CSV table of C-alpha atoms in Angstrom, one decimal:
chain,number,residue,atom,x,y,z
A,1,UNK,CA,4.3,-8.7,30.2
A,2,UNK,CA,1.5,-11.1,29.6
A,3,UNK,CA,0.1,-11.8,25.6
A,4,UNK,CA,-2.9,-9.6,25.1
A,5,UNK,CA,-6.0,-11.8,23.6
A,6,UNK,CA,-8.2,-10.0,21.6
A,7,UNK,CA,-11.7,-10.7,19.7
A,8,UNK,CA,-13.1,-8.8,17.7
A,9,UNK,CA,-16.7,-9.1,16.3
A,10,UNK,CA,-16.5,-7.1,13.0
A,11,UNK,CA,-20.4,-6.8,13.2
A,12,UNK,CA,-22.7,-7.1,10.2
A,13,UNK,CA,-20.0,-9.0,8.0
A,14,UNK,CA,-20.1,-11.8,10.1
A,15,UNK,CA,-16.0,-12.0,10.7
A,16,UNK,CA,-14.5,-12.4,13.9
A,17,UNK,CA,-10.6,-11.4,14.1
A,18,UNK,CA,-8.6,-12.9,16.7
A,19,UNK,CA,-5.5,-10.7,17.9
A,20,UNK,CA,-2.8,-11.9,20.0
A,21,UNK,CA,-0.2,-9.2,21.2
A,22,UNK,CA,2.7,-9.7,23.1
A,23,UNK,CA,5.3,-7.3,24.0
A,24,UNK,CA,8.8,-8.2,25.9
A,25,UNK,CA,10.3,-4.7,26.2
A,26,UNK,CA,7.9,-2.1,26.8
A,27,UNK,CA,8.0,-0.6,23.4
A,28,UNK,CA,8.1,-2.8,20.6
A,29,UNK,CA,4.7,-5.1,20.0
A,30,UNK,CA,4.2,-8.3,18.3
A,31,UNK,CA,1.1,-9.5,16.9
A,32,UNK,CA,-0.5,-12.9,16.0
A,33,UNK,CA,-3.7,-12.2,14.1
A,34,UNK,CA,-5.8,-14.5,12.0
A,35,UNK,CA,-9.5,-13.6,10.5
A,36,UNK,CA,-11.6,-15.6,7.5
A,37,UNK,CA,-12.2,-11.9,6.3
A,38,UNK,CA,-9.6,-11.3,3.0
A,39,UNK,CA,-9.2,-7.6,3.8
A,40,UNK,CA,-7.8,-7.8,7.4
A,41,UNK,CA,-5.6,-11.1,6.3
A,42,UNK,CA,-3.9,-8.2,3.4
A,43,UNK,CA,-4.0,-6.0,7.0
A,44,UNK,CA,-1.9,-8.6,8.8
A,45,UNK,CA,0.3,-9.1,6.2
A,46,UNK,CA,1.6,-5.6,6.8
A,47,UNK,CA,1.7,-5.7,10.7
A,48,UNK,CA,3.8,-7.8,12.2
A,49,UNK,CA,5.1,-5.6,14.9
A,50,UNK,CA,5.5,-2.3,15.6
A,51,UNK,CA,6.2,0.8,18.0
A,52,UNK,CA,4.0,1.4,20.6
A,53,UNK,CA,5.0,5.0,21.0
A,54,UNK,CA,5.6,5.7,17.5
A,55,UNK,CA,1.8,4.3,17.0
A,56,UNK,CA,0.4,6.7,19.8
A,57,UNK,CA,2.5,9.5,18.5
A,58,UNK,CA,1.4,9.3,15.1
A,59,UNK,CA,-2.0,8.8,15.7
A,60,UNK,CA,-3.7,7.9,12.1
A,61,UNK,CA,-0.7,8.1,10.2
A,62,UNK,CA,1.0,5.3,12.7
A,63,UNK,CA,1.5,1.8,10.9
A,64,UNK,CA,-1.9,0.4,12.2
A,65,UNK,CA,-3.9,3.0,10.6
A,66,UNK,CA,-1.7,3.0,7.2
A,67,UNK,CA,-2.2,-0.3,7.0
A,68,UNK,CA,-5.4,-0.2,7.4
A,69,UNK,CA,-6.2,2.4,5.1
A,70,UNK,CA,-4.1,0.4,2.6
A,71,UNK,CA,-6.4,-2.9,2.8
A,72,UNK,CA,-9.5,-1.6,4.0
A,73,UNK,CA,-11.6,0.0,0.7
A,74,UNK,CA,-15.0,1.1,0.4
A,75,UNK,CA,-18.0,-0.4,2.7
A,76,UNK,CA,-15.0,-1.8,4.6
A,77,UNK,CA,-13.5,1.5,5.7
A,78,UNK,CA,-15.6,1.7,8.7
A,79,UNK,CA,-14.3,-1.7,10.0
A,80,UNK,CA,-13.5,-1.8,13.9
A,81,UNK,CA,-10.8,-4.2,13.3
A,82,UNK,CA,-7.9,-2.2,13.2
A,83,UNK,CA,-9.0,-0.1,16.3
A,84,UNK,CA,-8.8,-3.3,18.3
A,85,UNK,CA,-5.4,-4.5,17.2
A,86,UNK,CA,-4.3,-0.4,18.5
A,87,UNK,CA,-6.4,-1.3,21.7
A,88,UNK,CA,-4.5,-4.8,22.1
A,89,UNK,CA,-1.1,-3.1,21.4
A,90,UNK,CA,-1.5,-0.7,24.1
A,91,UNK,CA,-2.4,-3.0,26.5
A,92,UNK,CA,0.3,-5.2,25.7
A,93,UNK,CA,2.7,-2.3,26.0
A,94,UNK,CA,1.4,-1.7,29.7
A,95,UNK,CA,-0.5,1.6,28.1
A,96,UNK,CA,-4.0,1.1,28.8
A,97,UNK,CA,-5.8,-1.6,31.3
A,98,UNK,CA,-7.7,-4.8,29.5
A,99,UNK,CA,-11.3,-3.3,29.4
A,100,UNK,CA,-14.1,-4.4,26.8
A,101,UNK,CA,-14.8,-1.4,24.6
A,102,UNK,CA,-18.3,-1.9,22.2
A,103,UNK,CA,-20.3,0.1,19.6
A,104,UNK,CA,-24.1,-0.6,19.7
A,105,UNK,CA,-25.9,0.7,16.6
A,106,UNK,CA,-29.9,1.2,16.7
A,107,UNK,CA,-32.3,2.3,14.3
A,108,UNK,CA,-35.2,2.3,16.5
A,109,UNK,CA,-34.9,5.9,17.5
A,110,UNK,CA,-34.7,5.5,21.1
């Protein structure tokens, strides 16, 4: 399967993650992630591959999530980060088709 390239624009904070994902078996995904923001580098340090269908399975609780819960504190909780590198890993696994996703915030009321 082909290596998954990802960016993602963390918003507000200025940080854009790159995520490279690569999986040879069907199962099992690697990642190649590098960001300037401190948080998702402590992220990275605790992903280096893991189980597509023990992710999916396990929803919040997989390794992603855990690990993101573990490095992401306070204002950074709602980072998007970590939902990209799941997004990247299931395409890379063959799971889901390469499709931008985005969030648009507005406080204009419309």
């Amino acid at each position: 399967m082909p290596v998954v390239q990802a960016r993602i624009d963390a918003g507000v904070c200025g940080f854009v993650t790159e995520v490279s994902a690569e999986c040879d078996d069907g199962q099992n995904v690697k990642f190649v992630i590098a960001s300037p923001c401190e948080n998702i580098q402590a992220l990275v340090g605790r992903l280096v591959e893991v189980d597509v269908y023990s992710e999916i399975m396990t929803g919040f609780d997989g390794q992603i999530h855990t690990a993101a819960r573990a490095s992401l504190k306070g204002c950074c909780s709602g980072c998007v980060v970590p939902v990209g590198i799941f997004k990247a890993m299931q395409v890379a696994a063959g799971l889901a088709l390469p499709r931008p996703a985005s969030l648009t915030l507005d406080t204009s009321g419309n």
